[in-house]
Each structure stands twice: as C-alpha cells, then as structure tokens.
CSV table of C-alpha atoms and ligand atoms in Angstrom, one decimal:
chain,number,residue,atom,x,y,z
U,226,UNK,CA,-1.6,40.5,63.4
U,227,UNK,CA,1.0,38.6,61.4
U,228,UNK,CA,4.6,39.3,62.6
U,229,UNK,CA,6.5,40.0,59.4
U,230,UNK,CA,9.8,41.3,61.0
U,231,UNK,CA,12.7,40.3,58.8
U,232,UNK,CA,10.5,39.8,55.7
U,233,UNK,CA,10.9,41.7,52.5
U,234,UNK,CA,7.6,42.2,50.6
U,235,UNK,CA,7.2,43.6,47.0
U,236,UNK,CA,3.9,45.2,46.1
U,237,UNK,CA,3.2,46.1,42.4
U,238,UNK,CA,1.1,49.2,41.9
U,239,UNK,CA,2.0,50.0,45.5
U,240,UNK,CA,1.9,53.8,45.1
U,241,UNK,CA,-1.9,54.2,45.1
U,242,UNK,CA,-5.2,52.7,46.2
U,243,UNK,CA,-5.3,49.1,47.3
U,244,UNK,CA,-1.6,48.6,46.8
U,245,UNK,CA,-0.7,51.5,49.0
U,246,UNK,CA,-2.9,50.2,51.8
U,247,UNK,CA,-1.3,46.8,51.5
U,248,UNK,CA,2.2,48.3,51.6
U,249,UNK,CA,1.4,50.3,54.7
U,250,UNK,CA,-0.2,47.2,56.3
U,251,UNK,CA,2.9,45.2,55.6
U,252,UNK,CA,5.1,47.9,57.1
U,253,UNK,CA,3.0,48.1,60.2
U,254,UNK,CA,3.4,44.3,60.6
U,255,UNK,CA,7.2,44.8,60.6
U,256,UNK,CA,8.1,44.0,56.9
U,257,UNK,CA,10.4,46.1,54.7
U,258,UNK,CA,8.5,46.8,51.5
U,259,UNK,CA,9.4,47.6,47.9
U,260,UNK,CA,6.6,49.2,45.8
U,261,UNK,CA,6.6,49.4,42.0
U,262,UNK,CA,4.6,51.3,39.4
U,263,UNK,CA,5.1,53.3,36.2
U,264,UNK,CA,4.8,56.8,37.7
U,265,UNK,CA,7.5,57.9,40.1
U,266,UNK,CA,5.6,60.6,41.9
U,267,UNK,CA,3.2,58.5,43.9
U,268,UNK,CA,5.9,55.9,44.7
U,269,UNK,CA,8.2,58.6,45.9
U,270,UNK,CA,5.5,60.1,48.1
U,271,UNK,CA,4.9,56.7,49.8
U,272,UNK,CA,8.6,56.2,50.3
U,273,UNK,CA,9.0,59.6,51.9
U,274,UNK,CA,6.1,59.0,54.3
U,275,UNK,CA,7.3,55.5,55.3
U,276,UNK,CA,11.0,54.9,55.9
U,277,UNK,CA,10.5,51.1,55.5
U,278,UNK,CA,9.3,51.6,52.0
U,279,UNK,CA,11.6,51.7,48.9
U,280,UNK,CA,10.5,51.9,45.4
U,281,UNK,CA,11.5,50.9,41.8
U,282,UNK,CA,9.8,52.3,38.7
U,283,UNK,CA,8.7,49.4,36.6
U,284,UNK,CA,5.9,48.4,34.1
U,285,UNK,CA,4.6,45.0,35.0
U,286,UNK,CA,3.8,44.2,31.4
U,287,UNK,CA,7.6,44.3,30.5
U,288,UNK,CA,9.0,40.9,31.7
U,289,UNK,CA,12.7,42.0,31.4
U,290,UNK,CA,12.0,45.2,33.4
U,291,UNK,CA,10.2,43.1,36.0
U,292,UNK,CA,13.2,40.8,36.4
U,293,UNK,CA,15.6,43.8,36.6
U,294,UNK,CA,13.4,45.5,39.2
U,295,UNK,CA,13.3,42.4,41.4
U,296,UNK,CA,17.1,42.2,41.2
U,297,UNK,CA,17.3,45.9,42.2
U,298,UNK,CA,14.9,45.4,45.1
U,299,UNK,CA,16.8,42.3,46.3
U,300,UNK,CA,20.1,44.2,46.0
U,301,UNK,CA,18.8,47.1,48.1
U,302,UNK,CA,16.7,45.2,50.7
U,303,UNK,CA,17.6,41.5,50.5
U,304,UNK,CA,15.7,38.4,49.2
U,305,UNK,CA,12.0,38.8,48.5
U,306,UNK,CA,9.8,36.7,50.7
U,307,UNK,CA,6.3,38.1,49.8
U,308,UNK,CA,5.0,39.3,46.4
U,309,UNK,CA,1.6,41.0,46.1
U,310,UNK,CA,0.7,41.3,42.4
U,311,UNK,CA,-1.7,44.2,42.7
U,312,UNK,CA,-1.1,46.4,39.7
U,313,UNK,CA,-4.1,46.4,37.4
U,314,UNK,CA,-6.4,48.5,35.3
U,315,UNK,CA,-10.1,48.3,34.2
U,316,UNK,CA,-11.4,49.6,30.9
U,317,UNK,CA,-15.0,49.1,30.0
U,318,UNK,CA,-16.6,48.9,26.6
U,319,UNK,CA,-19.5,46.9,25.0
U,320,UNK,CA,-18.1,43.6,23.8
U,321,UNK,CA,-18.9,44.5,20.1
U,322,UNK,CA,-16.7,47.6,20.3
U,323,UNK,CA,-13.6,45.9,22.0
U,324,UNK,CA,-10.6,45.8,19.6
U,325,UNK,CA,-8.0,43.2,19.7
U,326,UNK,CA,-5.6,45.8,21.1
U,327,UNK,CA,-8.1,46.7,23.9
U,328,UNK,CA,-8.4,43.1,24.8
U,329,UNK,CA,-4.7,42.4,24.7
U,330,UNK,CA,-4.0,45.5,26.9
U,331,UNK,CA,-6.3,44.2,29.6
U,332,UNK,CA,-4.7,40.7,29.5
U,333,UNK,CA,-1.2,42.3,29.5
U,334,UNK,CA,-1.6,44.3,32.6
U,335,UNK,CA,-4.0,42.2,34.7
U,336,UNK,CA,-2.9,38.7,33.8
U,337,UNK,CA,0.6,38.7,32.3
U,338,UNK,CA,1.5,41.4,34.8
U,339,UNK,CA,0.9,38.8,37.6
U,340,UNK,CA,2.6,36.0,35.6
U,341,UNK,CA,5.7,38.2,35.1
U,342,UNK,CA,6.3,39.1,38.7
U,343,UNK,CA,5.5,35.7,40.1
U,344,UNK,CA,7.8,34.0,37.6
U,345,UNK,CA,10.6,36.4,38.4
U,346,UNK,CA,10.5,35.5,42.2
U,347,UNK,CA,9.1,32.0,42.6
U,348,UNK,CA,12.4,30.1,42.1
U,349,UNK,CA,14.1,32.0,45.0
U,350,UNK,CA,11.1,31.4,47.2
U,351,UNK,CA,11.1,27.7,46.5
U,352,UNK,CA,14.9,27.6,47.2
U,353,UNK,CA,14.3,29.4,50.5
U,354,UNK,CA,11.4,27.0,51.2
U,355,UNK,CA,9.2,29.9,52.3
U,356,UNK,CA,7.2,32.5,50.3
U,357,UNK,CA,3.8,34.1,49.7
U,358,UNK,CA,2.5,34.8,46.2
U,359,UNK,CA,-0.6,36.8,46.4
U,360,UNK,CA,-2.6,38.4,43.6
U,361,UNK,CA,-5.2,41.1,43.9
U,362,UNK,CA,-7.7,39.7,41.5
U,363,UNK,CA,-11.4,40.8,41.8
U,364,UNK,CA,-14.9,39.5,42.0
U,365,UNK,CA,-14.6,39.9,38.3
U,366,UNK,CA,-12.3,36.8,38.5
U,367,UNK,CA,-15.3,34.8,40.0
U,368,UNK,CA,-18.3,36.1,38.1
U,369,UNK,CA,-19.2,38.1,35.0
U,370,UNK,CA,-20.1,41.8,34.8
U,371,UNK,CA,-21.4,43.6,31.6
U,372,UNK,CA,-19.1,45.8,29.6
U,373,UNK,CA,-15.9,44.5,31.1
U,374,UNK,CA,-15.4,41.2,29.3
U,375,UNK,CA,-11.7,41.7,28.8
U,376,UNK,CA,-11.1,42.7,32.4
U,377,UNK,CA,-13.2,39.7,33.6
U,378,UNK,CA,-11.3,37.3,31.3
U,379,UNK,CA,-8.0,38.5,32.7
U,380,UNK,CA,-9.1,38.3,36.3
U,381,UNK,CA,-10.6,34.8,35.8
U,382,UNK,CA,-7.2,34.0,34.3
U,383,UNK,CA,-5.5,35.1,37.4
U,384,UNK,CA,-7.7,32.9,39.6
U,385,UNK,CA,-6.9,29.9,37.3
U,386,UNK,CA,-3.2,30.6,37.4
U,387,UNK,CA,-3.4,30.9,41.2
U,388,UNK,CA,-5.1,27.5,41.5
U,389,UNK,CA,-2.6,25.8,39.2
U,390,UNK,CA,0.6,27.3,40.6
U,391,UNK,CA,-0.6,26.5,44.2
U,392,UNK,CA,-0.7,22.8,43.2
U,393,UNK,CA,2.8,23.0,41.6
U,394,UNK,CA,4.2,24.5,44.8
U,395,UNK,CA,2.2,22.6,47.3
U,396,UNK,CA,5.2,20.6,48.6
U,397,UNK,CA,7.2,23.7,49.2
U,398,UNK,CA,6.8,26.4,51.8
U,399,UNK,CA,5.3,28.8,49.2
U,400,UNK,CA,1.6,29.5,49.2
U,401,UNK,CA,-0.3,31.0,46.3
U,402,UNK,CA,-3.6,32.8,46.7
U,403,UNK,CA,-5.8,35.5,45.2
U,404,UNK,CA,-7.9,38.1,46.9
U,405,UNK,CA,-11.1,39.1,45.1
U,406,UNK,CA,-12.5,42.4,46.2
U,407,UNK,CA,-15.8,43.9,45.0
U,408,UNK,CA,-16.0,47.6,44.1
U,409,UNK,CA,-13.4,49.3,46.3
U,410,UNK,CA,-13.0,53.0,47.1
U,411,UNK,CA,-9.9,54.0,45.0
U,412,UNK,CA,-9.0,56.1,41.9
U,413,UNK,CA,-10.0,53.1,39.7
U,414,UNK,CA,-13.5,53.2,41.1
U,415,UNK,CA,-13.6,57.0,40.5
U,416,UNK,CA,-12.7,56.4,36.9
U,417,UNK,CA,-15.5,53.8,36.6
U,418,UNK,CA,-18.0,56.2,38.1
U,419,UNK,CA,-17.0,59.0,35.8
U,420,UNK,CA,-17.4,56.6,32.8
U,421,UNK,CA,-20.9,55.5,33.9
U,422,UNK,CA,-21.9,59.2,34.3
U,423,UNK,CA,-20.5,60.0,30.8
U,424,UNK,CA,-22.0,57.0,29.1
U,425,UNK,CA,-25.4,56.9,30.7
U,426,UNK,CA,-26.1,60.5,31.9
U,427,UNK,CA,-26.6,59.2,35.4
U,428,UNK,CA,-25.7,61.5,38.3
U,429,UNK,CA,-22.7,60.6,40.4
U,430,UNK,CA,-25.0,59.5,43.3
U,431,UNK,CA,-27.1,57.3,40.9
U,432,UNK,CA,-23.9,55.7,39.5
U,433,UNK,CA,-22.7,55.0,43.0
U,434,UNK,CA,-26.1,53.5,44.0
U,435,UNK,CA,-26.0,51.3,40.9
U,436,UNK,CA,-22.6,49.9,41.8
U,437,UNK,CA,-23.3,49.6,45.5
U,438,UNK,CA,-26.3,47.4,44.6
U,439,UNK,CA,-24.0,44.6,43.5
U,440,UNK,CA,-22.7,44.3,47.1
U,441,UNK,CA,-25.4,42.7,49.4
U,442,UNK,CA,-24.1,44.9,52.3
U,443,UNK,CA,-24.8,47.9,50.1
U,444,UNK,CA,-21.4,49.6,50.4
U,445,UNK,CA,-18.0,49.8,48.8
U,446,UNK,CA,-15.0,47.9,50.2
U,447,UNK,CA,-12.2,49.9,51.8
U,448,UNK,CA,-8.6,49.3,50.7
U,449,UNK,CA,-7.6,48.6,54.4
U,450,UNK,CA,-10.0,45.6,54.4
U,451,UNK,CA,-8.1,44.0,51.5
U,452,UNK,CA,-4.8,44.7,53.3
U,453,UNK,CA,-6.1,42.9,56.4
U,454,UNK,CA,-6.8,39.7,54.3
U,455,UNK,CA,-3.4,39.9,52.6
U,456,UNK,CA,-1.7,40.3,56.0
U,457,UNK,CA,-3.5,37.2,57.3
U,458,UNK,CA,-2.3,35.2,54.2
U,459,UNK,CA,1.3,36.3,54.9
U,460,UNK,CA,1.2,34.9,58.5
U,461,UNK,CA,2.2,31.4,59.6
U,462,UNK,CA,-1.4,30.7,60.6
U,463,UNK,CA,-2.4,30.7,56.9
U,464,UNK,CA,0.3,28.3,55.8
U,465,UNK,CA,-2.3,25.7,54.8
U,466,UNK,CA,-4.3,28.2,52.8
U,467,UNK,CA,-3.2,27.9,49.2
U,468,UNK,CA,-4.9,27.9,45.8
U,469,UNK,CA,-7.7,30.0,47.1
U,470,UNK,CA,-9.6,32.9,45.6
U,471,UNK,CA,-10.9,34.8,48.7
U,472,UNK,CA,-13.9,37.0,48.0
U,473,UNK,CA,-14.0,40.3,49.9
U,474,UNK,CA,-17.3,41.6,48.6
U,475,UNK,CA,-20.0,41.7,51.3
U,476,UNK,CA,-21.4,38.4,50.1
U,477,UNK,CA,-21.6,39.3,46.4
U,478,UNK,CA,-19.9,36.1,45.5
J,563,NAP,N1,-11.1,49.6,42.9
J,563,NAP,C1,-11.9,48.5,42.7
J,563,NAP,O1,-13.1,48.6,42.7
J,563,NAP,C2,-11.3,47.2,42.5
J,563,NAP,C3,-12.1,46.0,42.7
J,563,NAP,C4,-11.5,44.8,42.5
J,563,NAP,C5,-10.2,44.6,42.2
J,563,NAP,N2,-9.4,45.7,42.0
J,563,NAP,C6,-8.0,45.5,41.7
J,563,NAP,O2,-7.2,46.1,42.7
J,563,NAP,C7,-5.9,46.4,42.0
J,563,NAP,C8,-5.5,47.8,42.4
J,563,NAP,O3,-6.4,48.8,41.9
J,563,NAP,P1,-6.9,50.1,42.6
J,563,NAP,O4,-8.4,50.0,42.8
J,563,NAP,O5,-6.0,50.3,43.8
J,563,NAP,O6,-6.6,51.2,41.5
J,563,NAP,P2,-5.5,52.2,41.3
J,563,NAP,O7,-5.3,53.2,42.4
J,563,NAP,O8,-5.7,52.8,39.9
J,563,NAP,O9,-4.2,51.3,41.3
J,563,NAP,C9,-3.6,50.7,40.2
J,563,NAP,C10,-2.1,50.6,40.4
J,563,NAP,O10,-1.6,49.8,39.4
J,563,NAP,C11,-0.5,50.5,38.8
J,563,NAP,N3,-0.4,50.0,37.4
J,563,NAP,C12,-1.3,50.1,36.5
J,563,NAP,N4,-0.8,49.6,35.3
J,563,NAP,C13,0.5,49.3,35.6
J,563,NAP,C14,1.5,48.7,34.8
J,563,NAP,N5,1.4,48.5,33.5
J,563,NAP,N6,2.7,48.5,35.4
J,563,NAP,C15,2.9,48.8,36.7
J,563,NAP,N7,2.0,49.3,37.5
J,563,NAP,C16,0.8,49.5,36.9
J,563,NAP,C17,-0.8,52.0,38.9
J,563,NAP,O11,0.4,52.8,39.0
J,563,NAP,P3,0.9,53.5,37.7
J,563,NAP,O12,-0.2,54.0,36.9
J,563,NAP,O13,1.9,54.5,38.2
J,563,NAP,O14,1.7,52.4,36.9
J,563,NAP,C18,-1.5,52.0,40.3
J,563,NAP,O15,-0.6,52.2,41.3
J,563,NAP,C19,-6.1,46.2,40.5
J,563,NAP,O16,-5.6,44.9,40.2
J,563,NAP,C20,-7.6,46.2,40.4
J,563,NAP,O17,-8.0,45.4,39.3
J,563,NAP,C21,-9.9,47.0,42.2
C-alpha cells in the first residue's frame, strides 16, 4: 500500500459513497484528509468517525467558494498534495427532453467541478514539484449510454481535460489521471435504480439485472475497489502514470 504519511489529500464529495471510501483509504495509508460537499451532516459524521478527516462545506460549481475552501483546508492542515475530484451527479432523460438548464447542470457539477478544484490547487503542486490530481470520471467518460447524454458529455470532458493537463504538467512532479468506474454500489446507483423502476415499471431485481449486464463480470463495483486504484495512483510507484483514464468496470470498456 502507498505510504502517504505527511500528505494532505482533499476529496470532493467525500462525505458519501465513492468519495467516503477514498477518504478512508487515504487515512488508512497515513494521509490527513479534507473532505468537501454541500451537506454538512455526512461530512460531520465522517470527521467524527475518523480523527484524521477534516471537512469544509463547499459547492464545487462555485469557483470562488472552491478557492476559499482550499485556502481554509491549507490553513487547518497544511499544503494540499493530493486532490481527488470525486463530486458528481447523474440525471437521466431522453435526449429530446433535456433542457439547456439540465445539460448545463450536468456540465457544471461533473466537468466544471473538476476544473474548479484542479485549477485552485495545481499552481501550489507545481511549485512543490509533487502532486496528484485524480478525477473520479466514469465508464460514461469512455463510452456512451442511452438517456444520460449530458452526463456522458461531461465525463468525456473530464477524460479530455485529464489527458491535456497531464501533458502540460508532464515536466513537473504532478501526475493527472482519471478513474472510470462502471456501475458502483452507492446512493447514486440507488437513485438510478429507482428511476428505472419508475420509468419502465421493472422490479428492482430486473432493474439491477439490466445494469449488471453491462459489466462482463455481471456485478456492481464496490467503492473500496475504486479507492484501491486511487491509492495506487498516489504512490511513488505510479509516478510515470499520467494522462490515463483507468477503467474499473469488470472489462466493460
Ligand atoms: N455510483 C456509480 O455507479 C458511479 C459510476 C461511475 C462513476 N461514478 C462517479 O463517482 C462519483 C461519486 O458518486 P457516488 O456514486 O459516490 O454518489 P454519491 O454518494 O451520490 O456521491 C456524490 C457526492 O458528490 C457530492 N456532490 C454532488 N454535487 C455536489 C456539488 N455541486 N458540490 C459539492 N459536492 C457535490 C455529494 O455531496 P452533497 O450532495 O452533500 O453535495 C456526494 O457526497 C461521481 O462523480 C459519480 O459520477 C459513480
């Protein structure tokens, strides 16, 4: 396991699901961790359970608030060495019914949210000549799915931004990567399943079976599996890995 003693990691959307698993993984590897999100309750619960976790309430779509929250995190815990841009949301609608506002909302949280946090911290990482910028994208950043064109567009954008920024920073000690999970067991998946039940009249089991079929291993990914990949990317052994979009999907893509 990577030894992250002395490192300060910031995880957006770290109060729940994938982000919470990543935050715990980072703590177990020795890092101190700041988690962010819009709702205070899940953040507070995580911080209470793990003394090495602090939190700042922040909406990733608000670039000024993101800058301020990074300042606060650095004031409390020191310079930020690792950022995991994990906050995201998935709304599904047929393409013909998506409004401009729907589309913009998906881009704001899933793409600009990553841009805002990476831009807020990258200069200090470059100056320190060490850093890890990691995005939790999705298999939806590598292939299409029906009824989530705005989400797919945003996640493809994250993969493109990752590849470009990795080239810009290649001569520094900062690596830039995306992890791309398939359907993962979290509250987001629960909402997706409920939506399928509502829209199609399928039972919960049928809805699960339909989604599991996308994964050649026939199962959902666990948040801890994504955390393992993130931890590996944080270690010195992965210093030559940059500009990658790593699929964690049982061979789906
Ligand atoms: N579950 C899956 O099947 C799956 C598959 C592939 C990729 N992913 C990606 O994994 C990431 C984490 O999702 P999850 O599955 O763990 O779902 P989740 O439990 O719903 O987590 C999403 C997190 O993002 C935060 N968030 C949402 N909008 C935000 C905003 N505007 N500003 C700040 N924080 C915000 C949420 O906290 P607040 O609501 O308190 O702000 C929450 O903690 C997302 O980027 C998602 O696209 C998920």
